[in-house]
Tab-separated table of C-alpha atoms in Angstrom:
chain	number	residue	atom	x	y	z
A	1	MET	CA	0.000	0.000	0.000
A	2	THR	CA	1.388	3.421	-0.971
A	3	LEU	CA	1.717	6.097	1.681
A	4	ALA	CA	-0.944	8.104	-0.152
A	5	LYS	CA	-3.340	5.188	0.272
A	6	VAL	CA	-2.407	4.962	3.961
A	7	VAL	CA	-3.355	8.637	4.333
A	8	ALA	CA	-6.611	8.054	2.436
A	9	LYS	CA	-7.390	5.136	4.753
A	10	ALA	CA	-6.681	7.286	7.807
A	11	LEU	CA	-9.136	9.879	6.490
A	12	ALA	CA	-11.750	7.223	5.707
A	13	ASP	CA	-11.568	6.061	9.318
A	14	LEU	CA	-12.518	9.591	10.439
A	15	VAL	CA	-15.653	9.968	8.296
A	16	ILE	CA	-18.666	11.361	10.150
A	17	PRO	CA	-21.922	9.860	8.819
A	18	GLY	CA	-24.107	12.441	7.110
A	19	LYS	CA	-21.437	15.145	7.045
A	20	ALA	CA	-20.548	14.664	3.370
A	21	GLU	CA	-24.034	15.747	2.275
A	22	ILE	CA	-23.768	18.899	4.388
A	23	MET	CA	-20.346	19.728	2.988
A	24	GLN	CA	-21.452	19.181	-0.608
A	25	THR	CA	-24.236	21.713	-0.095
A	26	PHE	CA	-21.935	24.189	1.688
A	27	PHE	CA	-19.284	24.009	-1.036
A	28	LYS	CA	-21.826	24.362	-3.856
A	29	THR	CA	-21.280	21.084	-5.702
A	30	GLY	CA	-24.552	21.137	-7.632
A	31	LYS	CA	-24.864	21.453	-11.403
A	32	GLY	CA	-23.692	24.867	-12.578
A	33	GLU	CA	-22.302	25.814	-9.162
A	34	TYR	CA	-18.656	26.701	-8.551
A	35	GLY	CA	-17.868	23.343	-6.909
A	36	GLU	CA	-19.754	21.212	-9.417
A	37	ASN	CA	-18.851	17.503	-9.200
A	38	ASP	CA	-16.559	17.931	-6.173
A	39	LEU	CA	-16.852	14.873	-3.943
A	40	PHE	CA	-16.778	14.792	-0.135
A	41	ILE	CA	-16.551	11.893	2.277
A	42	GLY	CA	-17.287	13.856	5.463
A	43	VAL	CA	-14.082	14.520	7.447
A	44	THR	CA	-13.679	17.671	9.550
A	45	VAL	CA	-10.820	20.092	8.900
A	46	PRO	CA	-9.309	19.562	12.399
A	47	ASP	CA	-9.201	15.832	11.715
A	48	GLN	CA	-7.587	16.473	8.335
A	49	ARG	CA	-4.964	18.645	10.049
A	50	SER	CA	-4.226	15.854	12.484
A	51	VAL	CA	-3.692	13.368	9.658
A	52	ALA	CA	-1.544	15.874	7.764
A	53	LYS	CA	0.691	16.442	10.798
A	54	GLU	CA	1.105	12.702	11.230
A	55	PHE	CA	2.297	12.035	7.683
A	56	TYR	CA	3.796	15.207	6.178
A	57	LYS	CA	7.370	14.448	7.220
A	58	THR	CA	7.473	11.057	5.525
A	59	ILE	CA	5.351	11.516	2.418
A	60	THR	CA	7.217	12.646	-0.702
A	61	LEU	CA	6.052	15.176	-3.271
A	62	ASP	CA	5.644	12.383	-5.816
A	63	GLU	CA	3.405	10.512	-3.369
A	64	LEU	CA	1.402	13.682	-2.692
A	65	ILE	CA	0.318	13.806	-6.329
A	66	GLU	CA	-1.983	10.838	-5.785
A	67	LEU	CA	-3.865	12.723	-3.060
A	68	LEU	CA	-3.773	16.158	-4.678
A	69	SER	CA	-5.214	14.802	-7.930
A	70	SER	CA	-7.986	12.874	-6.144
A	71	LYS	CA	-11.632	13.610	-6.898
A	72	ILE	CA	-12.236	13.566	-3.129
A	73	HIS	CA	-12.030	17.038	-1.637
A	74	GLU	CA	-10.629	15.963	1.726
A	75	HIS	CA	-7.767	14.162	-0.019
A	76	ARG	CA	-6.802	17.362	-1.836
A	77	LEU	CA	-7.086	19.556	1.241
A	78	THR	CA	-5.045	17.143	3.362
A	79	ALA	CA	-2.402	17.041	0.630
A	80	LEU	CA	-2.216	20.846	0.656
A	81	LEU	CA	-2.014	20.938	4.448
A	82	MET	CA	0.946	18.552	4.274
A	83	LEU	CA	2.518	20.743	1.597
A	84	VAL	CA	2.145	23.804	3.843
A	85	TYR	CA	3.766	21.967	6.750
A	86	LYS	CA	6.601	20.837	4.490
A	87	PHE	CA	7.168	24.387	3.231
A	88	GLU	CA	7.169	25.829	6.744
A	89	LYS	CA	9.848	23.350	7.784
A	90	THR	CA	11.990	23.796	4.656
A	91	LYS	CA	14.723	26.368	5.207
A	92	ASP	CA	16.861	26.004	2.078
A	93	LYS	CA	15.948	27.929	-1.070
A	94	ILE	CA	16.258	24.911	-3.363
A	95	GLY	CA	13.779	22.904	-1.288
A	96	GLN	CA	11.361	25.821	-1.151
A	97	LYS	CA	11.558	26.327	-4.909
A	98	GLU	CA	10.825	22.623	-5.424
A	99	ILE	CA	7.612	22.996	-3.405
A	100	ILE	CA	6.646	26.169	-5.300
A	101	ASP	CA	7.161	24.416	-8.627
A	102	PHE	CA	5.106	21.455	-7.411
A	103	TYR	CA	2.282	23.764	-6.290
A	104	LEU	CA	2.153	25.595	-9.608
A	105	LYS	CA	2.474	22.442	-11.701
A	106	HIS	CA	-0.599	20.943	-9.996
A	107	ILE	CA	-2.530	24.176	-9.597
A	108	LYS	CA	-5.573	22.845	-11.473
A	109	TYR	CA	-6.389	20.633	-8.487
A	110	ILE	CA	-6.531	23.631	-6.122
A	111	ASN	CA	-10.035	24.367	-7.272
A	112	ASN	CA	-12.193	25.486	-4.376
A	113	TRP	CA	-11.968	28.480	-2.086
A	114	ASP	CA	-10.882	26.577	1.029
A	115	LEU	CA	-8.114	24.811	-0.891
A	116	VAL	CA	-6.881	28.187	-2.125
A	117	ASP	CA	-7.200	30.024	1.174
A	118	THR	CA	-5.594	27.295	3.276
A	119	SER	CA	-2.471	27.066	1.179
A	120	CYS	CA	-1.627	29.993	-1.083
A	121	TYR	CA	-0.493	32.724	1.301
A	122	LYS	CA	1.507	30.324	3.449
A	123	ILE	CA	3.331	28.983	0.391
A	124	LEU	CA	3.156	31.363	-2.582
A	125	GLY	CA	2.681	34.536	-0.549
A	126	ARG	CA	5.576	33.853	1.788
A	127	TYR	CA	7.871	32.723	-1.028
A	128	CYS	CA	7.191	35.784	-3.174
A	129	PHE	CA	7.595	38.163	-0.232
A	130	GLU	CA	10.839	36.649	1.011
A	131	ASN	CA	12.306	36.604	-2.501
A	132	GLN	CA	11.014	40.105	-3.285
A	133	ASP	CA	9.502	38.828	-6.516
A	134	SER	CA	5.817	39.290	-7.297
A	135	LYS	CA	5.870	37.844	-10.838
A	136	ILE	CA	4.132	34.603	-9.848
A	137	LEU	CA	1.298	36.463	-8.141
A	138	GLU	CA	0.983	38.993	-10.951
A	139	SER	CA	0.633	36.169	-13.454
A	140	LEU	CA	-2.053	34.488	-11.349
A	141	SER	CA	-3.940	37.767	-10.998
A	142	ASP	CA	-4.006	38.092	-14.783
A	143	SER	CA	-5.258	34.525	-15.264
A	144	ASP	CA	-8.670	33.768	-16.742
A	145	ASP	CA	-9.204	31.174	-13.991
A	146	MET	CA	-11.091	32.471	-10.950
A	147	TRP	CA	-9.263	30.227	-8.484
A	148	GLU	CA	-5.916	31.526	-9.718
A	149	LYS	CA	-7.113	35.116	-9.429
A	150	ARG	CA	-8.226	34.356	-5.869
A	151	MET	CA	-4.815	32.835	-5.112
A	152	ALA	CA	-3.123	36.081	-6.126
A	153	ILE	CA	-5.124	38.338	-3.816
A	154	VAL	CA	-5.253	35.889	-0.895
A	155	ALA	CA	-1.499	35.245	-1.161
A	156	THR	CA	-0.925	38.906	-0.304
A	157	MET	CA	-2.079	38.099	3.243
A	158	HIS	CA	1.585	37.390	3.979
A	159	HIS	CA	2.527	40.832	2.659
A	160	ILE	CA	-0.171	42.456	4.781
A	161	LYS	CA	1.125	40.715	7.894
A	162	LYS	CA	4.526	42.237	7.088
A	163	GLY	CA	3.041	45.727	6.672
A	164	LYS	CA	3.191	45.828	2.866
A	165	PHE	CA	-0.069	46.716	1.103
A	166	GLU	CA	0.600	47.714	-2.500
A	167	LEU	CA	0.050	44.276	-4.081
A	168	THR	CA	-3.220	43.834	-2.202
A	169	LYS	CA	-4.538	47.137	-3.497
A	170	THR	CA	-3.283	46.474	-7.035
A	171	PHE	CA	-4.891	43.034	-7.258
A	172	ALA	CA	-8.134	44.181	-5.644
A	173	LEU	CA	-8.480	46.959	-8.201
A	174	LYS	CA	-7.520	44.719	-11.117
A	175	ASN	CA	-10.335	42.278	-10.367
A	176	LEU	CA	-12.753	44.623	-8.605
A	177	LYS	CA	-15.471	44.046	-11.196
A	178	HIS	CA	-14.996	40.292	-11.536
A	179	PRO	CA	-18.398	38.674	-12.149
A	180	HIS	CA	-18.187	36.098	-9.335
A	181	ASP	CA	-19.155	36.794	-5.734
A	182	LEU	CA	-16.247	34.680	-4.473
A	183	MET	CA	-13.823	37.239	-5.865
A	184	HIS	CA	-15.779	40.096	-4.296
A	185	LYS	CA	-15.513	38.332	-0.933
A	186	ALA	CA	-11.793	37.690	-1.350
A	187	ASN	CA	-11.063	41.290	-2.347
A	188	GLY	CA	-13.107	42.651	0.536
A	189	TRP	CA	-11.569	40.229	3.018
A	190	LEU	CA	-8.003	41.198	2.128
A	191	LEU	CA	-8.843	44.909	2.190
A	192	ARG	CA	-10.360	44.410	5.641
A	193	GLU	CA	-7.163	42.659	6.803
A	194	MET	CA	-5.163	45.584	5.445
A	195	GLY	CA	-7.389	47.930	7.425
A	196	LYS	CA	-6.807	45.965	10.618
A	197	MET	CA	-3.086	46.553	10.168
A	198	ASN	CA	-3.380	50.152	8.968
A	199	GLU	CA	-6.817	51.778	8.933
A	200	THR	CA	-5.556	54.867	7.113
A	201	GLU	CA	-4.486	52.709	4.150
A	202	LEU	CA	-7.970	51.210	3.963
A	203	LEU	CA	-9.758	54.548	4.298
A	204	ASP	CA	-7.608	56.110	1.595
A	205	PHE	CA	-8.433	53.182	-0.711
A	206	LEU	CA	-12.146	53.323	0.110
A	207	ASN	CA	-12.397	57.065	-0.398
A	208	LEU	CA	-11.087	56.630	-3.926
A	209	HIS	CA	-12.970	53.491	-4.910
A	210	TYR	CA	-15.853	52.587	-2.606
A	211	LYS	CA	-18.587	53.863	-4.924
A	212	GLU	CA	-17.501	51.449	-7.666
A	213	MET	CA	-16.954	48.471	-5.363
A	214	PRO	CA	-19.463	45.601	-5.527
A	215	ARG	CA	-21.674	45.622	-2.443
A	216	THR	CA	-20.318	42.339	-1.092
A	217	CYS	CA	-16.742	43.528	-1.446
A	218	LEU	CA	-17.529	46.796	0.314
A	219	ARG	CA	-19.337	45.078	3.193
A	220	TYR	CA	-16.420	42.754	3.790
A	221	ALA	CA	-13.887	45.595	3.586
A	222	ILE	CA	-15.621	47.862	6.125
A	223	GLU	CA	-16.697	45.150	8.560
A	224	LYS	CA	-14.295	46.225	11.325
A	225	LEU	CA	-14.775	49.976	11.007
A	226	ASP	CA	-16.687	52.142	13.457
A	227	GLU	CA	-20.424	51.681	12.908
A	228	GLU	CA	-21.096	55.309	11.980
A	229	LEU	CA	-18.278	55.238	9.445
A	230	ARG	CA	-19.565	51.923	8.070
A	231	GLN	CA	-23.003	53.410	7.517
A	232	ASN	CA	-21.523	56.460	5.828
A	233	TYR	CA	-19.798	54.228	3.285
A	234	LEU	CA	-22.835	52.016	2.791
A	235	LYS	CA	-25.099	55.014	2.235
A	236	GLY	CA	-22.651	56.877	0.011
A	237	ARG	CA	-22.228	59.863	2.348
A	238	ILE	CA	-18.448	60.160	1.943
């Protein structure tokens, strides 16, 4: 039995009856929805983290492919969690670049918002920040694929945590009018995180752009502001 199959068996042993149906509804797996045809078996994220921590040190990148390319959502998420743990423990540049190349080569399997959000800023965001090279994220932001666009903006979470905001603002503006609500939420979320670090940066951005921002994006962005200020933005009084 391959190590990937051992991991899959460990996840199967943690299935909660009835949870898969709930997760398939939550992650919009119906016909025409963003997660169409995604399959769930019903394992909680904390349990997936536990499995990932147990196996990430011994599983190889080649073995991870079997899980990351699985039709089962929990297999892909657990694979990405293991990849994050591997990246966090890898100190040499060659090893980090190998993980980055692996991530990008198999990017088509990172195809739901939780898969993106769990992995991209801890891998791509950190790598691009530490190497002072935003080309990977710029390319993803220009992609026609929504998940790749979301990766670009969410990856800037690492930059925000380090007090750098320009990429976040650039990517938010570039895809401000994207047709999908999941991009509006991502843009608003990252702008809100920027505001938590530096409210002036957020207010300056809002004062220039809030009237053209989709409502969902705006609501997410202003969530942590003073209530009176929030209402002023929502009612267009600024």
